[in-house]
Short mmCIF file of the C-alpha atoms (twelve columns), coordinates in Angstrom:
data_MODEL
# 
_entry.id   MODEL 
# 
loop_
_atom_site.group_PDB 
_atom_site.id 
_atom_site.type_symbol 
_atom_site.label_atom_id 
_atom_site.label_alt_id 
_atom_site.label_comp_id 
_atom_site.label_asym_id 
_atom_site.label_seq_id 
_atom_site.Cartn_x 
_atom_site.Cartn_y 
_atom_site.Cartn_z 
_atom_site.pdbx_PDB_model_num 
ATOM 1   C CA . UNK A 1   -19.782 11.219  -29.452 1 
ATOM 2   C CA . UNK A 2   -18.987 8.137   -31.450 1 
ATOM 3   C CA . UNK A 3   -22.003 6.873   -32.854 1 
ATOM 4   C CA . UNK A 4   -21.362 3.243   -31.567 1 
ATOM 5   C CA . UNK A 5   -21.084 4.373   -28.685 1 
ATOM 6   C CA . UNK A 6   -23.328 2.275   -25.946 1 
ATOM 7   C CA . UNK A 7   -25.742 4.397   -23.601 1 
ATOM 8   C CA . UNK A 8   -25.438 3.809   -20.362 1 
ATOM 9   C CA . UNK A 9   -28.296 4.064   -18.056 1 
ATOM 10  C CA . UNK A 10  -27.089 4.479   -14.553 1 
ATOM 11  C CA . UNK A 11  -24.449 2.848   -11.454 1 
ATOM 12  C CA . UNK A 12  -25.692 0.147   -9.188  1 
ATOM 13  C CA . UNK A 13  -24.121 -0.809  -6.098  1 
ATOM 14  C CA . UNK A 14  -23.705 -4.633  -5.600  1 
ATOM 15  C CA . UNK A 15  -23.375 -6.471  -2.158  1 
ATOM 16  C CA . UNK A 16  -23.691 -9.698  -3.719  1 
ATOM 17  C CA . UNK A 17  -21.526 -12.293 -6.154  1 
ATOM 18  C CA . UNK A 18  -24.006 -14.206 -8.174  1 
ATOM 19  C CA . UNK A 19  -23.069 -16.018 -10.481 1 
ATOM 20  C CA . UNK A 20  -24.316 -14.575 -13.258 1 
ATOM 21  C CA . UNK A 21  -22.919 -11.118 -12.474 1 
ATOM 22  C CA . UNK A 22  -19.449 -13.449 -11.755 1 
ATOM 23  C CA . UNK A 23  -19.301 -13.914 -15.502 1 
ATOM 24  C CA . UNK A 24  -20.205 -10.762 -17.066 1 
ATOM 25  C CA . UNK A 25  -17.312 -9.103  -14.759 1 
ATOM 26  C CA . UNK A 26  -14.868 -11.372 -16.118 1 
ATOM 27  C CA . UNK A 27  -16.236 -11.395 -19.453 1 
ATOM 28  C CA . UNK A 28  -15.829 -8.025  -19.795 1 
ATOM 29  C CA . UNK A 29  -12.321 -7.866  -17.865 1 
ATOM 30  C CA . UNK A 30  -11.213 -10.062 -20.567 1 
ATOM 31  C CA . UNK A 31  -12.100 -8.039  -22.897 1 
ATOM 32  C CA . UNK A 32  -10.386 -5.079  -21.876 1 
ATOM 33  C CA . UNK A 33  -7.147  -6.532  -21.189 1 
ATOM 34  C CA . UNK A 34  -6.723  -8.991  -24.225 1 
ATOM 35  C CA . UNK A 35  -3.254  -7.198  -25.968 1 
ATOM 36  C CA . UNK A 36  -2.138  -5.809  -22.904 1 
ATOM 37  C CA . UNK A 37  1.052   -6.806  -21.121 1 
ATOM 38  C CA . UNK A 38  -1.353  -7.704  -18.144 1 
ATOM 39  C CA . UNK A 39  -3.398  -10.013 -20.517 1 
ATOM 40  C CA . UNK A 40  -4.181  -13.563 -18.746 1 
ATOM 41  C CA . UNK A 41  -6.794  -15.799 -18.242 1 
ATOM 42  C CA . UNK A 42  -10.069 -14.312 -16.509 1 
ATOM 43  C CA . UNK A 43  -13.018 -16.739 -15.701 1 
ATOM 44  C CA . UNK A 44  -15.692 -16.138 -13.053 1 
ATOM 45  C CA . UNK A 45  -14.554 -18.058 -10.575 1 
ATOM 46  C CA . UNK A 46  -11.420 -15.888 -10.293 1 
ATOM 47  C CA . UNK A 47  -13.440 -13.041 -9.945  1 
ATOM 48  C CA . UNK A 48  -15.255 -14.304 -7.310  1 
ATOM 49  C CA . UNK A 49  -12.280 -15.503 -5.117  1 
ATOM 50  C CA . UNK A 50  -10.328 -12.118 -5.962  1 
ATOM 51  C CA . UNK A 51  -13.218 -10.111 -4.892  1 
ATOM 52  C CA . UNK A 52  -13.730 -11.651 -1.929  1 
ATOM 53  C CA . UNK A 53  -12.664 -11.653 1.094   1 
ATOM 54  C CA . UNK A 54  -10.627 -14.641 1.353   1 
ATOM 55  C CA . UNK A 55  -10.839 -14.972 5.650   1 
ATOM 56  C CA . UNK A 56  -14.073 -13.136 6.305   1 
ATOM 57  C CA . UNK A 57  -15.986 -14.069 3.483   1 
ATOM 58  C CA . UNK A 58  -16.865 -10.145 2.986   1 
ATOM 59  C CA . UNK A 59  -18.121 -9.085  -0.181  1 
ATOM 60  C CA . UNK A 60  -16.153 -6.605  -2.261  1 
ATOM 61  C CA . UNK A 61  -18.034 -3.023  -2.409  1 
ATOM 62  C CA . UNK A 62  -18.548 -2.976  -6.317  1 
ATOM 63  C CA . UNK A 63  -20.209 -0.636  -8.552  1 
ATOM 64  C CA . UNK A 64  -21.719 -1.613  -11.613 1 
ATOM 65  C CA . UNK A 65  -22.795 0.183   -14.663 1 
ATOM 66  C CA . UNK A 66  -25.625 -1.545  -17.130 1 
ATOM 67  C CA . UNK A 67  -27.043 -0.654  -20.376 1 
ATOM 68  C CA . UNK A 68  -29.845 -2.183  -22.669 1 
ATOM 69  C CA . UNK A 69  -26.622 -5.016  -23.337 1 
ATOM 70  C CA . UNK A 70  -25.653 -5.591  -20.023 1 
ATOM 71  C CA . UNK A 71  -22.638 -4.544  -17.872 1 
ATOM 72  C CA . UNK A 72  -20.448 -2.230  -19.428 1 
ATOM 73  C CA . UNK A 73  -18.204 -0.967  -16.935 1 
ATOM 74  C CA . UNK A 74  -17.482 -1.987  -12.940 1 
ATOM 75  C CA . UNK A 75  -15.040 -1.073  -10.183 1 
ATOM 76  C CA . UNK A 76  -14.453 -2.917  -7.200  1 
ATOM 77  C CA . UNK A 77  -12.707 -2.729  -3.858  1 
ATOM 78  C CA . UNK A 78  -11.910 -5.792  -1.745  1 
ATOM 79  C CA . UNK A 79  -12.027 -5.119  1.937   1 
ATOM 80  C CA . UNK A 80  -8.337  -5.683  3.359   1 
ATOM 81  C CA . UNK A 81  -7.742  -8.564  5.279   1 
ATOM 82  C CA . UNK A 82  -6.894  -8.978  8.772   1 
ATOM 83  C CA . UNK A 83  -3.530  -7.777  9.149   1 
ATOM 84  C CA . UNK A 84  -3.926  -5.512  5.963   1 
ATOM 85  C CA . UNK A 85  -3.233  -1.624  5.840   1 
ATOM 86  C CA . UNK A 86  -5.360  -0.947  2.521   1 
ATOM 87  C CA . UNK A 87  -7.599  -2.326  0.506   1 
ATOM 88  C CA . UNK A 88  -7.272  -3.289  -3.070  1 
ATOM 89  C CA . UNK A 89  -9.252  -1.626  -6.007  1 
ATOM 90  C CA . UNK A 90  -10.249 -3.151  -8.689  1 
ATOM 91  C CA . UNK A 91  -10.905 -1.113  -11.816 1 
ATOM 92  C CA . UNK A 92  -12.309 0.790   -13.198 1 
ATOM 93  C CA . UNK A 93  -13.378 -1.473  -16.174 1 
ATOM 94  C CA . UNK A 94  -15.146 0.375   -18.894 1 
ATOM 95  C CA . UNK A 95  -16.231 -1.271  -22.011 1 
ATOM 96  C CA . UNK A 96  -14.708 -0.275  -25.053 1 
ATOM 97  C CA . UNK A 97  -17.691 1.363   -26.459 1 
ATOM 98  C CA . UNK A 98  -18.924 3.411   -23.103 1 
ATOM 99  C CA . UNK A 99  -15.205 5.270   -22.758 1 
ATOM 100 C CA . UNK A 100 -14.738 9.049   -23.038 1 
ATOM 101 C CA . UNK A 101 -18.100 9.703   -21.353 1 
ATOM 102 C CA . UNK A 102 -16.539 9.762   -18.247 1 
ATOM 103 C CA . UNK A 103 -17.725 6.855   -16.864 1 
ATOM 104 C CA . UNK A 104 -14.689 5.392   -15.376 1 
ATOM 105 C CA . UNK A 105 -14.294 7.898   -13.062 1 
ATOM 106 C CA . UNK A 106 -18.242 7.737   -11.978 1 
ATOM 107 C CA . UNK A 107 -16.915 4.427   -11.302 1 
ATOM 108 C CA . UNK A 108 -14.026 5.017   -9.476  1 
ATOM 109 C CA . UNK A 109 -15.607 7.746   -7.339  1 
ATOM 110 C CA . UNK A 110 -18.071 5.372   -6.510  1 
ATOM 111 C CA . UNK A 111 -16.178 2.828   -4.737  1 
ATOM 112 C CA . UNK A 112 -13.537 5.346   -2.986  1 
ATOM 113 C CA . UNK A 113 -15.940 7.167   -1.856  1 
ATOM 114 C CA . UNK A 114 -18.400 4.348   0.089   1 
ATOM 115 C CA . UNK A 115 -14.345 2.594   0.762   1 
ATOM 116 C CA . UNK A 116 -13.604 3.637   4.309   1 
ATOM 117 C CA . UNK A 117 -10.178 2.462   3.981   1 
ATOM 118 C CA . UNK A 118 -7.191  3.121   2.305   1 
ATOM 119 C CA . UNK A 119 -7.046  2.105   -1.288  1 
ATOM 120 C CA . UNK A 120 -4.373  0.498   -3.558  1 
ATOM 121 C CA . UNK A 121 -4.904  -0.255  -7.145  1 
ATOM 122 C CA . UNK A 122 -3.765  -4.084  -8.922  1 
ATOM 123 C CA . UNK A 123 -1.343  -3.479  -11.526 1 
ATOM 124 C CA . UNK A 124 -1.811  -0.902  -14.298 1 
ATOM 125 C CA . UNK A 125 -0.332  -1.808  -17.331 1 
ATOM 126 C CA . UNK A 126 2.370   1.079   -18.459 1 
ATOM 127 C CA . UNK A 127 1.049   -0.081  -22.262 1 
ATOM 128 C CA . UNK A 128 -2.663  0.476   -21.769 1 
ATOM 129 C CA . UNK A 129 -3.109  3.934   -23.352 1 
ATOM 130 C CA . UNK A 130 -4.514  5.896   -20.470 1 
ATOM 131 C CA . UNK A 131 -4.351  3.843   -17.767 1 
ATOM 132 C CA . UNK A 132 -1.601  5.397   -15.909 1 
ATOM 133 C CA . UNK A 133 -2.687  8.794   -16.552 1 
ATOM 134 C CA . UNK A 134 -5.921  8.207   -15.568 1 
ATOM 135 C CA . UNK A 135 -5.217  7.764   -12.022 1 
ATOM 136 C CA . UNK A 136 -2.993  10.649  -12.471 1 
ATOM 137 C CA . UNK A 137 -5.684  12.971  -12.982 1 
ATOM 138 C CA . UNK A 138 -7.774  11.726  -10.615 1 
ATOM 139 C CA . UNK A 139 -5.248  12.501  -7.610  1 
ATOM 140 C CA . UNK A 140 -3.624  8.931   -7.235  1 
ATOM 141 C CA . UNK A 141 0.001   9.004   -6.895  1 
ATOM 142 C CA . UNK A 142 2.689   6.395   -8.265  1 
ATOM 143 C CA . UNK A 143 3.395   4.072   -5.150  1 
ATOM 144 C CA . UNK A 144 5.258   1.148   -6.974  1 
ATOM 145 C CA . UNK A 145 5.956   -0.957  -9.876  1 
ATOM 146 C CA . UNK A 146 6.917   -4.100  -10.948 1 
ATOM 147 C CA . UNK A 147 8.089   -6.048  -13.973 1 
ATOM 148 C CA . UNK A 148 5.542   -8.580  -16.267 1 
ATOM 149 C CA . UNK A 149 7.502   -11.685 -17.766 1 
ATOM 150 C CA . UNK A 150 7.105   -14.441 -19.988 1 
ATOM 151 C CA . UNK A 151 8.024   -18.163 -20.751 1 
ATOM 152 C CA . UNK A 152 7.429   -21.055 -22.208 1 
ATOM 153 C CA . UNK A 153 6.402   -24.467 -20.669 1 
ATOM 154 C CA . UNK A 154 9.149   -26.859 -21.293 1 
ATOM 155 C CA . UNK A 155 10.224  -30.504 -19.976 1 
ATOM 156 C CA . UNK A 156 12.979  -31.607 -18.066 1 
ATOM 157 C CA . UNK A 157 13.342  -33.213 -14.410 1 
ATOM 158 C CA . UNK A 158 11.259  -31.692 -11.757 1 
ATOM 159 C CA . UNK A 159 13.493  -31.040 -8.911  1 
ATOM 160 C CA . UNK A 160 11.026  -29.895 -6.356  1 
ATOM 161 C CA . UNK A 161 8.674   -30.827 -3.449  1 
ATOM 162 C CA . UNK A 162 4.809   -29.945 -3.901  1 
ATOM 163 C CA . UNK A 163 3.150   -28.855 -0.752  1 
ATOM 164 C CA . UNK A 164 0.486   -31.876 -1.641  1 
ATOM 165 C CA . UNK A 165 3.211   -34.366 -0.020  1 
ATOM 166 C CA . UNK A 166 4.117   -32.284 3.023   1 
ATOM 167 C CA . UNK A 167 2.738   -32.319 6.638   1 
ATOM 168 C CA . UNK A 168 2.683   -28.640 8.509   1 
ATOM 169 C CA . UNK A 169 2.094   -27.003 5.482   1 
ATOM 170 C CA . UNK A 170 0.628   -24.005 7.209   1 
ATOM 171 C CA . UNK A 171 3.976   -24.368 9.149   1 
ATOM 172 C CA . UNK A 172 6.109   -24.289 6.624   1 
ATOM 173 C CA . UNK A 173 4.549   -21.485 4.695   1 
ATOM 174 C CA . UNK A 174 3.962   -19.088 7.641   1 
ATOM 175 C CA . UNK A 175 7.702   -19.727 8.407   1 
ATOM 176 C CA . UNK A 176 8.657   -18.871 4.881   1 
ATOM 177 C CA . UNK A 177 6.630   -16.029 4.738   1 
ATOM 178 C CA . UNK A 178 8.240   -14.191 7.671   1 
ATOM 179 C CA . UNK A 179 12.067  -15.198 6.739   1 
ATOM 180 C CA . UNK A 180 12.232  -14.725 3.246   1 
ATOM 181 C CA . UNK A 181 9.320   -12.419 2.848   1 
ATOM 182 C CA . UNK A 182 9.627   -10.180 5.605   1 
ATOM 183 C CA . UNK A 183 6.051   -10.494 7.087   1 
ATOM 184 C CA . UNK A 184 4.695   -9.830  10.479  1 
ATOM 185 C CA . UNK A 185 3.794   -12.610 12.450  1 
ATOM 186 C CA . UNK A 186 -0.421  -12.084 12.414  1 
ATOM 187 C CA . UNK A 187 -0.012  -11.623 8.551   1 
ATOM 188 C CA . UNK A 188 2.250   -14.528 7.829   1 
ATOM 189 C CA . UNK A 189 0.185   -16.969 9.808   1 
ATOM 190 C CA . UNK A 190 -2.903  -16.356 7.623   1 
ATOM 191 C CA . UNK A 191 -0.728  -16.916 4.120   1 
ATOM 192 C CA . UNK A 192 -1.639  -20.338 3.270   1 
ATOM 193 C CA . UNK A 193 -5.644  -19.484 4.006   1 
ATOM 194 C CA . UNK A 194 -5.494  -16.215 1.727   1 
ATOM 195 C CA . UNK A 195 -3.819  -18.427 -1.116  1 
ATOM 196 C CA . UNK A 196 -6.353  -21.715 -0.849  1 
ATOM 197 C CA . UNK A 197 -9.168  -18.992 -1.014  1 
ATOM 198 C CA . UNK A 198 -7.808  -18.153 -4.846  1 
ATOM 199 C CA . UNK A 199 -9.730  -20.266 -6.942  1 
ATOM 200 C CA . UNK A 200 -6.207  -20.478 -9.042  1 
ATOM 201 C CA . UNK A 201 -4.276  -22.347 -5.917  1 
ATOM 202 C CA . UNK A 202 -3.763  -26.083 -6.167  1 
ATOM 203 C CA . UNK A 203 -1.500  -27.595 -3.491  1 
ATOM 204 C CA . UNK A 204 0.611   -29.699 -6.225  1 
ATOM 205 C CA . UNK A 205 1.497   -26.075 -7.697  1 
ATOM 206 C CA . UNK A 206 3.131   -24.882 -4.698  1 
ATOM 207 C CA . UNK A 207 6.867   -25.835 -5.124  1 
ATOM 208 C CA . UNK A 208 8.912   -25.644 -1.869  1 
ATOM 209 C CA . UNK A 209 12.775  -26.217 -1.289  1 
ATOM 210 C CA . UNK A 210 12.681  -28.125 2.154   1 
ATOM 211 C CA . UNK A 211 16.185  -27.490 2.873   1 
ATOM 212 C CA . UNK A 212 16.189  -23.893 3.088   1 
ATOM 213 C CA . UNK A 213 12.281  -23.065 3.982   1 
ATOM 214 C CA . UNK A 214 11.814  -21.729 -0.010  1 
ATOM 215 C CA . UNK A 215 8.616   -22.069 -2.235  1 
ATOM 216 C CA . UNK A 216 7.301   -20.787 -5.293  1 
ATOM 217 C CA . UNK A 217 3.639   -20.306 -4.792  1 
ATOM 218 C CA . UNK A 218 2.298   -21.033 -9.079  1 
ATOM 219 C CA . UNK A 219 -1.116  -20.517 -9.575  1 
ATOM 220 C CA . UNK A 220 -2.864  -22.498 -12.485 1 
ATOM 221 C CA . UNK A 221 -5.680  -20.782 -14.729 1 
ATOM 222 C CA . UNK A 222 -7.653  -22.593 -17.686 1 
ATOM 223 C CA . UNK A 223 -10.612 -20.623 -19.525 1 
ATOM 224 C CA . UNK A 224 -11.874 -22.017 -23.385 1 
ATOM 225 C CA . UNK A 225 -9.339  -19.333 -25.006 1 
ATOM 226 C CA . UNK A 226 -5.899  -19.993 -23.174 1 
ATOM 227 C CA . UNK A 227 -3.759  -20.962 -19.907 1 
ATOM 228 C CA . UNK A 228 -1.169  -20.307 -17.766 1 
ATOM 229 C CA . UNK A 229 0.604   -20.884 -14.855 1 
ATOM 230 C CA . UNK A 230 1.352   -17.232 -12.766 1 
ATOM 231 C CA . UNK A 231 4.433   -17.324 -10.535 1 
ATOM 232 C CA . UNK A 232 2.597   -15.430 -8.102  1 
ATOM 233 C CA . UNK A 233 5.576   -15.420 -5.165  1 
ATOM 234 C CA . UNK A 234 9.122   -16.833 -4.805  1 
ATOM 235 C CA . UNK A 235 10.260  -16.578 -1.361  1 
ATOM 236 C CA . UNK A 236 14.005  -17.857 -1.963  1 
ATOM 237 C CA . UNK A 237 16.736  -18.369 0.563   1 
ATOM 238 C CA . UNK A 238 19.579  -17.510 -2.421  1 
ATOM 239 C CA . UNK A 239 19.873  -16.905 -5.969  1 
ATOM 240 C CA . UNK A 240 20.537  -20.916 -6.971  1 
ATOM 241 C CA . UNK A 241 17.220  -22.250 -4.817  1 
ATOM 242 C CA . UNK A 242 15.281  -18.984 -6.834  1 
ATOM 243 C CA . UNK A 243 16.570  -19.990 -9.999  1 
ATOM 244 C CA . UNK A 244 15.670  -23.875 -9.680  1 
ATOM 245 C CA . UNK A 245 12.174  -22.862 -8.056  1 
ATOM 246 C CA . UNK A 246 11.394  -20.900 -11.554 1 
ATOM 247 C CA . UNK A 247 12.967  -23.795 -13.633 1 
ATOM 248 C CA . UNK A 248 10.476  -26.584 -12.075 1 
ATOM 249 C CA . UNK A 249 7.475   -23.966 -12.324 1 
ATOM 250 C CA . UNK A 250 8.247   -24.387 -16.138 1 
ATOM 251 C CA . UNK A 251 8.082   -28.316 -15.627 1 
ATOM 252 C CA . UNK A 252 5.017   -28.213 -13.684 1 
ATOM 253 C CA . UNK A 253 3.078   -25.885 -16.843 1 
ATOM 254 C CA . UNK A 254 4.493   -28.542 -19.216 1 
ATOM 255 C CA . UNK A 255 2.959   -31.900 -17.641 1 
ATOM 256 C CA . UNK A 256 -0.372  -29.703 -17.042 1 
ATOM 257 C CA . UNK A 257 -0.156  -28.419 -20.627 1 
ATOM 258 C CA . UNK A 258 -0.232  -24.758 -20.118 1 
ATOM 259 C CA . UNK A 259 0.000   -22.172 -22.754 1 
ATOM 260 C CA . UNK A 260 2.353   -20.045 -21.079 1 
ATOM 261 C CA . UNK A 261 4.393   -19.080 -17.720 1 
ATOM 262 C CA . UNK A 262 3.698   -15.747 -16.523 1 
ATOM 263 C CA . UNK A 263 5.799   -13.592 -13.799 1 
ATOM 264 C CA . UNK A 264 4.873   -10.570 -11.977 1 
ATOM 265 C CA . UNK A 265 7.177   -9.282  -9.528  1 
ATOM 266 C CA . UNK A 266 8.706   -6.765  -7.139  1 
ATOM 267 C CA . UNK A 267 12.165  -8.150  -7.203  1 
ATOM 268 C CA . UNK A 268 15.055  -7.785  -9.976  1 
ATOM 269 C CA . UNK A 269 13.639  -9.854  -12.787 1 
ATOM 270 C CA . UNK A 270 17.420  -11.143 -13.489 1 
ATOM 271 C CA . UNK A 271 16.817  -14.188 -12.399 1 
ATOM 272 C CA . UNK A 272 13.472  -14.915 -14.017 1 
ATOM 273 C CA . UNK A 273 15.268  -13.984 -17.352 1 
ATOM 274 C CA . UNK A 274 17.822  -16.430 -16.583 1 
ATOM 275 C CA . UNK A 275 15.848  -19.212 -16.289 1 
ATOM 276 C CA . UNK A 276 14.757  -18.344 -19.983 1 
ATOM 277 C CA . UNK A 277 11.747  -15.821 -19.195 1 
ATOM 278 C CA . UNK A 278 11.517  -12.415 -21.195 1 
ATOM 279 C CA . UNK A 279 10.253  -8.957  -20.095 1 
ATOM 280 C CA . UNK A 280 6.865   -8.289  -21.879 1 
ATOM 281 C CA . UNK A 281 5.895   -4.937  -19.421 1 
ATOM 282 C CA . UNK A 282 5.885   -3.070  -16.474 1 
ATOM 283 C CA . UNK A 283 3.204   -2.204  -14.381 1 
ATOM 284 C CA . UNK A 284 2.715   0.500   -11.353 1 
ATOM 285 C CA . UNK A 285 0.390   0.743   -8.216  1 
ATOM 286 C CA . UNK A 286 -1.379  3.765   -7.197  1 
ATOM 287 C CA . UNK A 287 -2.559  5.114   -3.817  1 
ATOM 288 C CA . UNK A 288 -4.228  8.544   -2.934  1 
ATOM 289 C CA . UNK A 289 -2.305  11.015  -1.353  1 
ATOM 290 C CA . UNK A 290 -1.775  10.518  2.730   1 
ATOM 291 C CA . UNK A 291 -2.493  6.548   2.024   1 
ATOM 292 C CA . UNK A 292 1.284   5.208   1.685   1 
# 
């Protein structure tokens, strides 16, 4: 065993989201993904709202592992919301100095197993060494993946509404969220609460297209290292109202002096590249077998 390596002394189960414990999760989520394709902001009060049950208020079943330092590895799962098939795991984060002692999948193990629901993982970087196969071996199959882009804030005219000057909003983005985004009704109606839980959301970052029923849902993170703005949906009637959506997101990170404009999505990132974006990564989800 490397001789730096940290000694961990056992796996707590949390049903609480101090705020202390808020910070050392993110502190050490940061740490693991600085380099990666998947690298972004991370401050506690994301962790908290991503954790959490955004219309119940539920707290996430997490497992936590401590040593003489504090936390050096957790794994969460966040109870699916109403109108949700599976949950979503979080983790297995693992300190750089408490890996190859098997921890992570203590970790993992821990949450499935006290989980009675089926489980999806967040994005897992195809660049972090081990990530993928890690799930591999632990019986998780490939269920999707999606593309990780880049840009760069820049001026110009900002040729969208903000949901900050529209009436109905719930309206408007239920109604989007069924047409363009296929979702059932129950699920749709419940969008707008599930994205004013994230402690990202700010209504003057959620670009809509009134004419056709579009939006871009951009979701602005600060910590003291670095910023972004995350195009976290576009629900688009065509390829033009798409592409302008994407081009006032960049306008938006300018005037709020962002460090960067980040994409994650399902779709053909063609038009993402077009508006001047650039494929940094790919990521895949993972379910256990029987859960898709």
């Amino acid at each position: 065993m490397d001789p730096a390596a940290r000694k961990v002394k056992g796996i707590g189960s949390i049903d609480t989201l101090p705020d202390g414990l808020c910070e050392q999760l993110a502190d050490l989520a940061q740490q693991c993904i600085t380099g990666f394709s998947d690298d972004r902001p991370v401050s506690a009060s994301l962790v908290r709202s991503r954790l959490t049950n955004a219309l119940t208020g539920a707290p996430p079943v997490l497992a936590v592992a401590r040593d003489d330092r504090g936390v050096t590895g957790w794994c969460a799962v966040r109870r699916p919301e109403p109108g949700e098939a599976r949950a979503r795991l979080w983790g297995p984060v693992v300190a750089p100095g408490a890996r190859r002692a098997g921890l992570g999948t203590r970790l993992l193990d821990a949450v499935a197993g006290a989980a009675p629901w089926p489980l999806l993982t967040t994005d897992v970087p195809a660049d972090r060494p081990g990530a993928a196969d890690f799930f591999a071996r632990s019986g998780w199959t490939e269920l999707d993946t999606v593309t990780v882009l880049h840009g760069s804030p820049a001026s110009g005219g900002f040729e969208a509404a903000t949901a900050d000057t529209l009436p109905e909003l719930e309206a408007y983005v239920t109604a989007a969220a069924r047409r363009h985004a296929g979702h059932e009704e129950a699920f749709a109606k419940a969008t707008l609460r599930r994205w004013q839980d994230d402690a990202r959301f700010r209504p003057g970052n959620l670009l809509l297209d009134t004419s056709t029923g579009s939006l871009l849902l951009a979701l602005a993170q600060h910590t003291t290292v670095s910023s972004e703005l995350l195009l976290g949906e576009v629900w688009a009637a065509d390829e033009d109202v798409r592409r302008r959506l994407i081009t006032a997101a960049h306008t938006i990170a300018a005037e709020q002096r962002l460090g960067t404009v980040r994409a994650v999505t399902r779709q053909e990132p063609g038009d993402f590249v077009a508006c001047g974006m650039h494929i940094t990564g790919r990521c895949s989800t993972f379910a256990l077998p029987g859960e898709r």
